[in-house]
CSV table of C-alpha atoms and ligand atoms in Angstrom, one decimal:
chain,number,residue,atom,x,y,z
Q,1,MET,CA,268.6,109.9,162.6
Q,2,PRO,CA,269.6,113.0,160.6
Q,3,ALA,CA,272.3,112.3,158.0
Q,4,SER,CA,274.6,115.0,159.4
Q,5,PRO,CA,274.7,117.6,162.2
Q,6,VAL,CA,274.1,120.3,159.6
Q,7,LEU,CA,270.9,118.6,158.3
Q,8,GLY,CA,269.9,117.9,161.9
Q,9,ALA,CA,269.7,121.6,162.4
Q,10,ILE,CA,267.1,122.0,159.6
Q,11,PRO,CA,263.5,121.4,160.7
Q,12,GLU,CA,261.7,118.4,159.1
Q,13,GLU,CA,259.5,120.6,156.9
Q,14,ALA,CA,262.5,122.5,155.5
Q,15,GLU,CA,264.2,119.2,154.7
Q,16,THR,CA,261.1,118.1,152.8
Q,17,ALA,CA,261.0,121.3,150.9
Q,18,GLU,CA,264.7,121.0,150.1
Q,19,THR,CA,264.2,117.5,148.7
Q,20,LEU,CA,261.2,118.6,146.8
Q,21,ARG,CA,263.2,121.5,145.3
Q,22,ARG,CA,265.6,119.0,143.8
Q,23,VAL,CA,262.9,117.0,142.0
Q,24,ASP,CA,262.7,117.8,138.3
Q,25,ARG,CA,259.0,118.4,137.7
Q,26,THR,CA,259.4,118.1,134.0
Q,27,ARG,CA,260.5,114.4,134.3
Q,28,LEU,CA,258.1,113.0,136.9
Q,29,PRO,CA,257.2,109.3,136.8
Q,30,LEU,CA,253.7,109.2,135.4
Q,31,HIS,CA,252.7,106.4,137.7
Q,32,VAL,CA,254.2,105.4,141.0
Q,33,ALA,CA,253.3,102.1,142.8
Q,34,VAL,CA,253.9,101.5,146.5
Q,35,ILE,CA,254.1,98.2,148.4
Q,36,MET,CA,253.4,99.5,151.9
Q,37,ASP,CA,255.2,97.0,154.1
Q,38,GLY,CA,256.6,96.7,157.6
Q,39,ASN,CA,253.6,97.8,159.8
Q,40,GLY,CA,254.0,94.7,162.0
Q,41,ARG,CA,257.8,95.1,162.5
Q,42,TRP,CA,257.3,98.8,163.2
Q,43,ALA,CA,254.9,97.9,166.0
Q,44,ARG,CA,257.1,95.0,167.3
Q,45,ALA,CA,260.1,97.4,167.6
Q,46,ARG,CA,258.0,99.5,169.9
Q,47,GLY,CA,256.6,96.7,172.0
Q,48,LEU,CA,253.2,97.2,170.5
Q,49,GLU,CA,250.6,94.9,168.9
Q,50,ARG,CA,250.8,94.5,165.1
Q,51,ILE,CA,247.5,96.2,164.7
Q,52,GLU,CA,249.0,99.4,166.2
Q,53,GLY,CA,251.4,99.3,163.3
Q,54,HIS,CA,248.5,99.2,160.8
Q,55,ALA,CA,246.8,102.1,162.6
Q,56,ALA,CA,250.0,104.1,162.4
Q,57,GLY,CA,250.3,103.3,158.7
Q,58,VAL,CA,247.2,105.3,158.0
Q,59,GLU,CA,249.0,108.6,158.7
Q,60,ALA,CA,251.8,107.5,156.2
Q,61,VAL,CA,249.1,107.0,153.6
Q,62,ARG,CA,247.6,110.4,154.3
Q,63,ASP,CA,250.9,112.2,154.0
Q,64,THR,CA,252.1,110.3,151.0
Q,65,VAL,CA,248.9,110.8,149.0
Q,66,GLU,CA,248.9,114.5,149.8
Q,67,GLY,CA,252.5,114.8,148.9
Q,68,ALA,CA,251.9,113.1,145.6
Q,69,ALA,CA,249.1,115.4,144.8
Q,70,ARG,CA,251.1,118.5,145.7
Q,71,LEU,CA,253.9,117.3,143.5
Q,72,GLY,CA,251.6,116.9,140.6
Q,73,LEU,CA,251.9,113.1,140.1
Q,74,SER,CA,249.2,111.7,137.7
Q,75,ALA,CA,248.8,108.3,139.3
Q,76,LEU,CA,249.7,106.6,142.6
Q,77,THR,CA,248.8,102.9,143.3
Q,78,LEU,CA,249.0,101.7,146.9
Q,79,PHE,CA,249.1,98.0,147.8
Q,80,ALA,CA,246.9,97.8,150.9
Q,81,PHE,CA,245.7,94.2,151.1
Q,82,SER,CA,246.7,91.2,149.0
Q,83,ILE,CA,244.7,88.0,148.3
Q,84,GLU,CA,247.4,86.2,150.3
Q,85,ASN,CA,246.8,88.5,153.3
Q,86,TRP,CA,243.5,86.6,154.1
Q,87,SER,CA,245.8,83.9,155.6
Q,88,ARG,CA,246.6,86.2,158.5
Q,89,PRO,CA,244.7,85.9,161.8
Q,90,ALA,CA,241.0,86.9,161.4
Q,91,GLU,CA,241.4,89.7,164.0
Q,92,GLU,CA,244.2,91.3,162.1
Q,93,VAL,CA,242.3,91.1,158.8
Q,94,ALA,CA,239.2,92.7,160.5
Q,95,VAL,CA,241.4,95.6,161.8
Q,96,LEU,CA,242.8,96.2,158.3
Q,97,MET,CA,239.3,96.2,156.8
Q,98,GLU,CA,238.1,98.7,159.5
Q,99,LEU,CA,241.1,100.9,158.8
Q,100,VAL,CA,240.2,101.1,155.1
Q,101,ARG,CA,236.7,102.3,156.1
Q,102,LYS,CA,238.1,104.7,158.7
Q,103,TYR,CA,240.6,106.2,156.1
Q,104,LEU,CA,237.8,106.8,153.6
Q,105,ARG,CA,235.5,108.2,156.2
Q,106,LEU,CA,238.1,110.7,157.4
Q,107,GLU,CA,239.8,111.5,154.1
Q,108,THR,CA,237.3,111.5,151.3
Q,109,ASP,CA,236.4,115.2,151.8
Q,110,ASN,CA,240.2,115.9,151.7
Q,111,LEU,CA,240.6,113.9,148.6
Q,112,VAL,CA,237.9,116.0,146.9
Q,113,ALA,CA,239.5,119.2,148.2
Q,114,ASN,CA,242.8,118.1,146.6
Q,115,ASP,CA,241.1,117.0,143.3
Q,116,ILE,CA,242.2,113.4,143.9
Q,117,ARG,CA,240.2,110.7,142.2
Q,118,PHE,CA,239.9,107.5,144.3
Q,119,TRP,CA,239.8,104.2,142.5
Q,120,PRO,CA,240.0,100.8,144.2
Q,121,ILE,CA,241.4,97.8,142.3
Q,122,GLY,CA,241.4,94.1,143.1
Q,123,ARG,CA,238.6,91.5,143.5
Q,124,LEU,CA,236.4,94.0,145.3
Q,125,HIS,CA,233.4,91.7,145.3
Q,126,GLY,CA,235.4,89.5,147.7
Q,127,LEU,CA,235.6,92.3,150.4
Q,128,PRO,CA,233.1,92.6,153.3
Q,129,GLY,CA,229.9,94.4,152.3
Q,130,PRO,CA,230.5,97.5,154.5
Q,131,VAL,CA,234.0,97.9,152.9
Q,132,GLN,CA,232.5,97.7,149.4
Q,133,ALA,CA,229.9,100.3,150.3
Q,134,SER,CA,232.6,102.7,151.6
Q,135,LEU,CA,234.6,102.2,148.5
Q,136,GLU,CA,231.6,102.9,146.3
Q,137,GLU,CA,230.8,106.1,148.3
Q,138,SER,CA,234.3,107.4,147.8
Q,139,VAL,CA,234.5,106.5,144.1
Q,140,LEU,CA,231.3,108.4,143.6
Q,141,ALA,CA,232.3,111.4,145.8
Q,142,THR,CA,235.6,111.8,143.9
Q,143,ALA,CA,234.3,110.9,140.4
Q,144,GLY,CA,234.6,114.5,139.2
Q,145,CYS,CA,238.2,115.0,140.4
Q,146,ARG,CA,240.8,115.4,137.7
Q,147,GLY,CA,244.1,115.6,139.6
Q,148,LEU,CA,245.9,112.6,141.1
Q,149,ARG,CA,244.4,109.3,140.4
Q,150,LEU,CA,244.7,107.3,143.6
Q,151,ASN,CA,244.4,103.5,143.1
Q,152,VAL,CA,244.2,101.4,146.2
Q,153,ALA,CA,244.7,97.7,145.7
Q,154,LEU,CA,242.5,95.6,148.0
Q,155,ASN,CA,242.0,91.8,147.8
Q,156,TYR,CA,244.5,92.2,144.9
Q,157,GLY,CA,246.9,89.7,143.4
Q,158,GLY,CA,248.8,90.1,140.2
Q,159,ARG,CA,248.3,86.5,139.0
Q,160,ALA,CA,244.6,86.6,139.9
Q,161,GLU,CA,244.3,89.8,137.9
Q,162,ILE,CA,245.9,88.1,134.8
Q,163,VAL,CA,243.6,85.1,135.2
Q,164,ASP,CA,240.6,87.4,135.6
Q,165,ALA,CA,241.6,89.2,132.4
Q,166,ALA,CA,241.8,85.8,130.5
Q,167,ARG,CA,238.3,85.0,131.8
Q,168,ARG,CA,237.0,88.4,130.6
Q,169,ILE,CA,238.6,87.7,127.2
Q,170,ALA,CA,237.0,84.3,127.0
Q,171,ALA,CA,233.6,85.7,128.0
Q,172,ARG,CA,233.9,88.3,125.3
Q,173,ALA,CA,234.9,85.7,122.7
Q,174,LEU,CA,231.8,83.6,123.6
Q,175,ARG,CA,229.6,86.6,123.4
Q,176,ASP,CA,231.0,87.8,120.1
Q,177,GLY,CA,231.8,84.5,118.5
Q,178,ALA,CA,235.4,85.7,117.9
Q,179,VAL,CA,238.5,86.2,120.0
Q,180,PRO,CA,239.1,90.0,120.4
Q,181,GLU,CA,242.2,91.4,118.6
Q,182,LEU,CA,244.9,91.0,121.2
Q,183,ASP,CA,248.4,92.4,121.6
Q,184,GLU,CA,250.2,93.5,124.7
Q,185,LEU,CA,248.6,96.9,124.7
Q,186,ALA,CA,245.1,95.5,124.1
Q,187,PHE,CA,245.6,92.9,126.8
Q,188,GLY,CA,246.2,95.8,129.2
Q,189,ASP,CA,242.6,96.9,128.7
Q,190,PHE,CA,241.4,93.8,130.4
Q,191,LEU,CA,243.5,94.5,133.5
Q,192,GLU,CA,242.5,96.5,136.6
Q,193,THR,CA,244.8,99.3,135.6
Q,194,ARG,CA,243.2,99.9,132.2
Q,195,GLY,CA,243.7,103.4,131.0
Q,196,LEU,CA,246.7,104.0,133.1
Q,197,PRO,CA,250.4,103.9,132.0
Q,198,ASP,CA,252.5,101.1,133.5
Q,199,PRO,CA,254.2,102.2,136.8
Q,200,ASP,CA,257.5,103.9,136.1
Q,201,LEU,CA,258.5,103.5,139.7
Q,202,MET,CA,257.7,101.0,142.3
Q,203,ILE,CA,258.6,101.7,146.0
Q,204,ARG,CA,258.7,99.0,148.7
Q,205,THR,CA,259.3,99.9,152.3
Q,206,SER,CA,260.7,97.8,155.2
Q,207,GLY,CA,263.8,96.6,153.2
Q,208,GLU,CA,262.1,93.8,151.4
Q,209,GLU,CA,263.0,93.4,147.7
Q,210,ARG,CA,260.3,91.4,146.1
Q,211,LEU,CA,257.1,92.0,144.2
Q,212,SER,CA,254.8,89.9,146.4
Q,213,ASN,CA,252.4,89.4,143.5
Q,214,PHE,CA,251.9,93.1,142.8
Q,215,LEU,CA,251.3,94.5,139.3
Q,216,LEU,CA,253.1,91.5,137.7
Q,217,PHE,CA,252.0,92.3,134.1
Q,218,GLN,CA,252.4,96.1,134.4
Q,219,SER,CA,255.9,96.2,136.1
Q,220,ALA,CA,257.9,94.6,133.2
Q,221,TYR,CA,260.1,97.6,133.0
Q,222,THR,CA,259.3,99.4,136.2
Q,223,GLU,CA,262.2,100.9,138.2
Q,224,PHE,CA,262.3,99.4,141.7
Q,225,TRP,CA,263.3,101.4,144.8
Q,226,SER,CA,263.5,99.8,148.2
Q,227,THR,CA,263.9,101.6,151.6
Q,228,SER,CA,264.5,100.1,155.0
Q,229,THR,CA,262.0,102.6,156.5
Q,230,TYR,CA,258.9,100.8,157.9
Q,231,TRP,CA,255.7,102.0,156.3
Q,232,PRO,CA,254.3,103.9,159.4
Q,233,ASP,CA,257.4,106.1,159.3
Q,234,PHE,CA,257.2,106.8,155.5
Q,235,ARG,CA,256.4,110.4,154.6
Q,236,ARG,CA,256.2,112.5,151.4
Q,237,ARG,CA,259.9,113.3,151.7
Q,238,ASP,CA,260.6,109.6,151.2
Q,239,LEU,CA,258.4,109.6,148.1
Q,240,TYR,CA,260.4,112.6,146.8
Q,241,GLU,CA,263.7,110.8,147.6
Q,242,ALA,CA,262.5,107.8,145.6
Q,243,ILE,CA,261.6,110.0,142.7
Q,244,LEU,CA,265.0,111.7,142.8
Q,245,ALA,CA,266.6,108.2,142.6
Q,246,PHE,CA,264.3,107.4,139.7
Q,247,GLN,CA,265.4,110.5,137.9
Q,248,GLY,CA,269.0,109.4,138.1
Q,249,ARG,CA,268.3,106.0,136.5
Q,250,ASN,CA,269.1,105.1,132.9
Q,251,ARG,CA,266.1,103.1,131.5
Q,252,ARG,CA,267.1,101.0,128.5
Q,253,TYR,CA,264.1,98.7,127.8
Q,254,GLY,CA,266.5,96.1,126.4
Q,255,ALA,CA,268.0,98.5,123.8
Q,256,LEU,CA,271.4,100.1,123.7
Q,257,ARG,CA,271.1,103.7,125.0
H,314,IPE,C1,252.1,95.8,155.6
H,314,IPE,O1,252.7,95.5,156.8
H,314,IPE,C2,250.6,95.8,155.7
H,314,IPE,C3,250.0,94.7,155.0
H,314,IPE,C4,250.6,93.7,154.3
H,314,IPE,C5,248.5,94.6,155.0
H,314,IPE,P1,252.8,94.0,157.4
H,314,IPE,O2,251.6,93.7,158.2
H,314,IPE,O3,253.1,93.1,156.2
H,314,IPE,O4,254.1,94.2,158.3
H,314,IPE,P2,255.3,93.2,158.5
H,314,IPE,O5,255.9,93.0,157.1
H,314,IPE,O6,254.8,92.0,159.1
H,314,IPE,O7,256.3,94.0,159.3
H,315,IPE,C1,252.7,92.8,150.5
H,315,IPE,O1,253.2,92.7,151.8
H,315,IPE,C2,251.2,93.1,150.5
H,315,IPE,C3,250.9,94.5,150.9
H,315,IPE,C4,251.7,95.4,151.2
H,315,IPE,C5,249.5,94.7,151.0
H,315,IPE,P1,253.3,91.3,152.6
H,315,IPE,O2,253.9,91.6,153.9
H,315,IPE,O3,252.0,90.6,152.5
H,315,IPE,O4,254.3,90.5,151.6
H,315,IPE,P2,255.3,89.3,152.0
H,315,IPE,O5,254.5,88.2,152.7
H,315,IPE,O6,256.4,89.8,152.9
H,315,IPE,O7,255.9,88.9,150.7
H,316,MG,MG1,254.9,92.5,155.4
Protein backbone atom coordinates (compact mmCIF):
# COMPACT_ATOMS: atom_id res chain seq x y z
CA MET A 1 0.00 0.00 0.00
CA PRO A 2 1.30 3.50 -0.78
CA ALA A 3 2.30 5.46 2.31
CA SER A 4 0.04 8.39 1.44
CA PRO A 5 -2.49 9.40 -1.24
CA VAL A 6 0.12 11.82 -2.60
CA LEU A 7 2.73 9.09 -2.99
CA GLY A 8 0.04 6.83 -4.40
CA ALA A 9 -0.32 9.20 -7.31
CA ILE A 10 3.36 8.85 -8.21
CA PRO A 11 4.12 5.94 -10.51
CA GLU A 12 6.35 3.19 -9.07
CA GLU A 13 9.36 4.12 -11.20
CA ALA A 14 9.16 7.74 -10.14
CA GLU A 15 9.07 6.64 -6.49
CA THR A 16 12.18 4.54 -7.08
CA ALA A 17 13.92 7.48 -8.76
CA GLU A 18 12.92 9.75 -5.87
CA THR A 19 14.34 7.29 -3.31
CA LEU A 20 17.51 6.95 -5.36
CA ARG A 21 17.88 10.73 -5.52
CA ARG A 22 18.00 10.88 -1.71
CA VAL A 23 20.88 8.36 -1.49
CA ASP A 24 24.27 10.01 -0.86
CA ARG A 25 26.47 8.36 -3.46
CA THR A 26 29.63 9.56 -1.73
CA ARG A 27 28.80 7.47 1.36
CA LEU A 28 27.64 4.18 -0.09
CA PRO A 29 28.16 0.99 1.90
CA LEU A 30 31.07 -0.82 0.24
CA HIS A 31 29.51 -4.22 0.71
CA VAL A 32 25.83 -5.09 1.18
CA ALA A 33 24.69 -8.58 2.23
CA VAL A 34 21.12 -9.84 1.83
CA ILE A 35 19.32 -12.73 3.53
CA MET A 36 16.60 -13.37 0.97
CA ASP A 37 13.79 -14.77 3.12
CA GLY A 38 10.04 -15.26 2.96
CA ASN A 39 9.49 -17.01 -0.38
CA GLY A 40 7.38 -19.72 1.23
CA ARG A 41 5.18 -17.29 3.18
CA TRP A 42 4.76 -15.11 0.07
CA ALA A 43 3.40 -18.17 -1.75
CA ARG A 44 1.21 -19.32 1.12
CA ALA A 45 -0.37 -15.85 1.37
CA ARG A 46 -1.46 -16.31 -2.25
CA GLY A 47 -2.65 -19.91 -1.90
CA LEU A 48 0.33 -21.10 -3.97
CA GLU A 49 2.92 -23.83 -3.45
CA ARG A 50 6.18 -22.82 -1.74
CA ILE A 51 8.11 -23.44 -4.93
CA GLU A 52 6.07 -20.72 -6.66
CA GLY A 53 7.50 -18.34 -4.10
CA HIS A 54 11.03 -19.39 -4.97
CA ALA A 55 10.31 -18.90 -8.67
CA ALA A 56 8.91 -15.42 -8.00
CA GLY A 57 12.03 -14.63 -5.95
CA VAL A 58 14.17 -14.79 -9.09
CA GLU A 59 12.67 -11.53 -10.38
CA ALA A 60 13.54 -9.87 -7.06
CA VAL A 61 17.14 -11.04 -7.46
CA ARG A 62 17.27 -9.71 -11.01
CA ASP A 63 15.91 -6.29 -10.08
CA THR A 64 18.01 -5.93 -6.92
CA VAL A 65 21.25 -6.89 -8.68
CA GLU A 66 20.57 -4.46 -11.52
CA GLY A 67 19.64 -1.73 -9.03
CA ALA A 68 22.85 -2.33 -7.06
CA ALA A 69 24.94 -2.10 -10.23
CA ARG A 70 23.18 1.08 -11.37
CA LEU A 71 23.78 2.65 -7.97
CA GLY A 72 27.49 1.85 -8.20
CA LEU A 73 27.78 -0.56 -5.25
CA SER A 74 31.09 -2.44 -5.16
CA ALA A 75 29.90 -5.69 -3.64
CA LEU A 76 26.59 -7.46 -3.05
CA THR A 77 26.38 -10.85 -1.33
CA LEU A 78 23.11 -12.78 -1.58
CA PHE A 79 22.27 -15.74 0.68
CA ALA A 80 20.55 -18.18 -1.66
CA PHE A 81 20.93 -21.61 -0.02
CA SER A 82 22.26 -22.54 3.40
CA ILE A 83 23.85 -25.82 4.46
CA GLU A 84 20.86 -26.19 6.80
CA ASN A 85 18.44 -25.83 3.85
CA TRP A 86 19.31 -29.40 2.77
CA SER A 87 16.93 -30.52 5.52
CA ARG A 88 13.95 -29.30 3.45
CA PRO A 89 11.93 -31.71 1.28
CA ALA A 90 13.99 -33.06 -1.65
CA GLU A 91 11.52 -31.63 -4.18
CA GLU A 92 11.92 -28.11 -2.81
CA VAL A 93 15.71 -28.41 -2.79
CA ALA A 94 15.64 -29.64 -6.40
CA VAL A 95 13.55 -26.64 -7.45
CA LEU A 96 15.95 -24.23 -5.73
CA MET A 97 18.93 -25.83 -7.51
CA GLU A 98 17.12 -25.64 -10.85
CA LEU A 99 16.32 -21.97 -10.25
CA VAL A 100 20.00 -21.20 -9.70
CA ARG A 101 20.75 -22.72 -13.10
CA LYS A 102 17.82 -20.93 -14.71
CA TYR A 103 18.87 -17.55 -13.28
CA LEU A 104 22.41 -18.00 -14.59
CA ARG A 105 21.20 -19.21 -17.99
CA LEU A 106 18.91 -16.20 -18.40
CA GLU A 107 21.02 -13.55 -16.71
CA THR A 108 24.70 -14.17 -17.40
CA ASP A 109 24.69 -12.10 -20.63
CA ASN A 110 22.98 -9.32 -18.72
CA LEU A 111 25.58 -9.54 -15.94
CA VAL A 112 28.33 -9.11 -18.52
CA ALA A 113 26.47 -6.19 -20.16
CA ASN A 114 26.26 -4.49 -16.75
CA ASP A 115 29.95 -5.23 -15.96
CA ILE A 116 28.93 -7.46 -13.00
CA ARG A 117 31.37 -10.10 -11.83
CA PHE A 118 29.68 -13.26 -10.55
CA TRP A 119 31.31 -15.13 -7.69
CA PRO A 120 29.66 -18.05 -5.84
CA ILE A 121 30.70 -18.75 -2.24
CA GLY A 122 30.06 -21.75 0.02
CA ARG A 123 30.90 -25.45 -0.10
CA LEU A 124 30.44 -25.51 -3.87
CA HIS A 125 31.80 -29.06 -4.26
CA GLY A 126 28.73 -30.22 -2.30
CA LEU A 127 26.33 -28.91 -4.96
CA PRO A 128 24.91 -31.09 -7.77
CA GLY A 129 27.30 -31.42 -10.74
CA PRO A 130 25.11 -29.49 -13.23
CA VAL A 131 24.83 -26.58 -10.78
CA GLN A 132 28.62 -26.53 -10.31
CA ALA A 133 29.02 -26.49 -14.10
CA SER A 134 26.62 -23.52 -14.47
CA LEU A 135 28.45 -21.63 -11.73
CA GLU A 136 31.81 -22.22 -13.41
CA GLU A 137 30.43 -21.03 -16.75
CA SER A 138 29.15 -17.79 -15.29
CA VAL A 139 32.35 -17.17 -13.31
CA LEU A 140 34.31 -17.57 -16.52
CA ALA A 141 31.92 -15.43 -18.59
CA THR A 142 32.08 -12.55 -16.10
CA ALA A 143 35.78 -12.88 -15.16
CA GLY A 144 36.71 -9.67 -16.99
CA CYS A 145 33.92 -7.58 -15.40
CA ARG A 146 35.09 -4.81 -13.09
CA GLY A 147 31.85 -3.27 -11.81
CA LEU A 148 29.67 -4.80 -9.08
CA ARG A 149 31.01 -7.98 -7.53
CA LEU A 150 27.99 -10.27 -7.08
CA ASN A 151 28.60 -13.03 -4.55
CA VAL A 152 25.94 -15.70 -4.24
CA ALA A 153 26.14 -17.93 -1.17
CA LEU A 154 25.17 -21.52 -1.96
CA ASN A 155 25.57 -24.48 0.37
CA TYR A 156 26.95 -21.84 2.69
CA GLY A 157 27.13 -21.73 6.48
CA GLY A 158 29.08 -19.20 8.53
CA ARG A 159 30.36 -21.74 11.06
CA ALA A 160 31.31 -24.18 8.30
CA GLU A 161 33.23 -21.37 6.61
CA ILE A 162 35.20 -20.68 9.81
CA VAL A 163 35.92 -24.40 10.27
CA ASP A 164 37.03 -24.64 6.62
CA ALA A 165 39.36 -21.67 7.20
CA ALA A 166 40.86 -23.43 10.25
CA ARG A 167 41.38 -26.55 8.14
CA ARG A 168 43.13 -24.53 5.41
CA ILE A 169 45.38 -22.95 8.01
CA ALA A 170 46.22 -26.38 9.44
CA ALA A 171 47.00 -27.71 5.94
CA ARG A 172 49.24 -24.70 5.26
CA ALA A 173 51.04 -25.24 8.59
CA LEU A 174 51.67 -28.91 7.76
CA ARG A 175 52.96 -27.98 4.31
CA ASP A 176 55.24 -25.20 5.51
CA GLY A 177 56.22 -26.64 8.88
CA ALA A 178 55.04 -23.42 10.57
CA VAL A 179 51.71 -21.86 11.46
CA PRO A 180 51.10 -18.83 9.17
CA GLU A 181 51.23 -15.39 10.78
CA LEU A 182 47.68 -14.75 11.92
CA ASP A 183 45.68 -11.78 13.07
CA GLU A 184 42.04 -10.90 12.39
CA LEU A 185 42.86 -9.40 9.00
CA ALA A 186 45.07 -12.30 7.93
CA PHE A 187 42.42 -14.82 9.08
CA GLY A 188 40.00 -13.14 6.68
CA ASP A 189 42.19 -14.29 3.79
CA PHE A 190 41.18 -17.86 4.59
CA LEU A 191 37.47 -17.08 4.36
CA GLU A 192 35.25 -17.21 1.28
CA THR A 193 35.04 -13.42 1.21
CA ARG A 194 38.81 -12.93 0.96
CA GLY A 195 39.67 -9.66 -0.73
CA LEU A 196 36.30 -8.08 0.11
CA PRO A 197 35.59 -5.59 2.86
CA ASP A 198 33.26 -6.78 5.64
CA PRO A 199 29.60 -6.09 4.86
CA ASP A 200 28.64 -2.59 6.02
CA LEU A 201 24.96 -3.37 5.73
CA MET A 202 22.99 -6.59 6.08
CA ILE A 203 19.39 -6.72 4.87
CA ARG A 204 16.92 -9.41 5.86
CA THR A 205 13.46 -9.68 4.37
CA SER A 206 10.25 -11.23 5.77
CA GLY A 207 10.51 -9.58 9.19
CA GLU A 208 12.93 -12.08 10.71
CA GLU A 209 15.74 -10.59 12.78
CA ARG A 210 18.45 -13.22 12.95
CA LEU A 211 21.64 -14.08 11.11
CA SER A 212 20.77 -17.74 10.41
CA ASN A 213 24.48 -18.58 10.18
CA PHE A 214 25.29 -15.97 7.51
CA LEU A 215 28.71 -14.27 7.40
CA LEU A 216 29.29 -14.78 11.13
CA PHE A 217 32.94 -13.70 11.19
CA GLN A 218 32.47 -10.82 8.74
CA SER A 219 29.41 -9.20 10.30
CA ALA A 220 30.98 -8.25 13.67
CA TYR A 221 30.12 -4.57 13.10
CA THR A 222 27.65 -4.81 10.24
CA GLU A 223 24.54 -2.62 10.42
CA PHE A 224 21.41 -4.78 10.31
CA TRP A 225 18.23 -3.72 8.49
CA SER A 226 15.10 -5.82 8.49
CA THR A 227 11.96 -5.34 6.40
CA SER A 228 8.62 -7.12 6.65
CA THR A 229 8.52 -7.38 2.83
CA TYR A 230 8.74 -10.97 1.61
CA TRP A 231 11.66 -11.56 -0.75
CA PRO A 232 9.59 -11.99 -3.97
CA ASP A 233 8.20 -8.45 -3.45
CA PHE A 234 11.61 -6.88 -2.79
CA ARG A 235 12.80 -4.45 -5.46
CA ARG A 236 15.72 -2.06 -5.96
CA ARG A 237 13.71 0.66 -4.25
CA ASP A 238 13.80 -1.40 -1.03
CA LEU A 239 17.57 -1.68 -1.41
CA TYR A 240 17.77 2.09 -1.71
CA GLU A 241 15.56 2.49 1.39
CA ALA A 242 17.92 0.21 3.33
CA ILE A 243 20.91 2.26 2.20
CA LEU A 244 19.16 5.47 3.24
CA ALA A 245 18.56 4.01 6.70
CA PHE A 246 22.21 2.90 6.82
CA GLN A 247 23.35 6.42 5.95
CA GLY A 248 21.42 7.73 8.96
CA ARG A 249 23.15 5.37 11.40
CA ASN A 250 25.98 6.30 13.76
CA ARG A 251 28.60 3.53 13.68
CA ARG A 252 30.78 3.53 16.76
CA TYR A 253 32.85 0.32 16.68
CA GLY A 254 32.97 0.32 20.46
CA ALA A 255 34.53 3.79 20.69
CA LEU A 256 32.98 7.08 21.84
CA ARG A 257 31.99 9.01 18.73
C1 LIG B 1 13.94 -18.00 1.40
O1 LIG B 1 12.59 -18.24 1.57
C2 LIG B 1 14.59 -18.95 0.42
C3 LIG B 1 15.50 -19.93 1.03
C4 LIG B 1 15.78 -20.02 2.29
C5 LIG B 1 16.15 -20.86 0.15
P1 LIG B 1 12.03 -19.41 2.50
O2 LIG B 1 11.89 -20.64 1.68
O3 LIG B 1 12.88 -19.56 3.71
O4 LIG B 1 10.61 -18.85 2.86
P2 LIG B 1 9.90 -18.86 4.28
O5 LIG B 1 10.86 -18.27 5.26
O6 LIG B 1 9.58 -20.29 4.60
O7 LIG B 1 8.68 -18.01 4.10
C1 LIG C 1 18.15 -18.19 5.63
O1 LIG C 1 16.78 -18.39 5.56
C2 LIG C 1 18.83 -18.86 4.48
C3 LIG C 1 18.62 -18.23 3.17
C4 LIG C 1 17.99 -17.12 2.95
C5 LIG C 1 19.20 -18.93 2.05
P1 LIG C 1 16.05 -19.60 6.32
O2 LIG C 1 14.61 -19.46 6.04
O3 LIG C 1 16.70 -20.88 5.96
O4 LIG C 1 16.39 -19.27 7.85
P2 LIG C 1 15.60 -19.67 9.17
O5 LIG C 1 15.41 -21.15 9.14
O6 LIG C 1 14.31 -18.92 9.17
O7 LIG C 1 16.50 -19.21 10.28
MG1 LIG D 1 12.83 -18.71 5.56
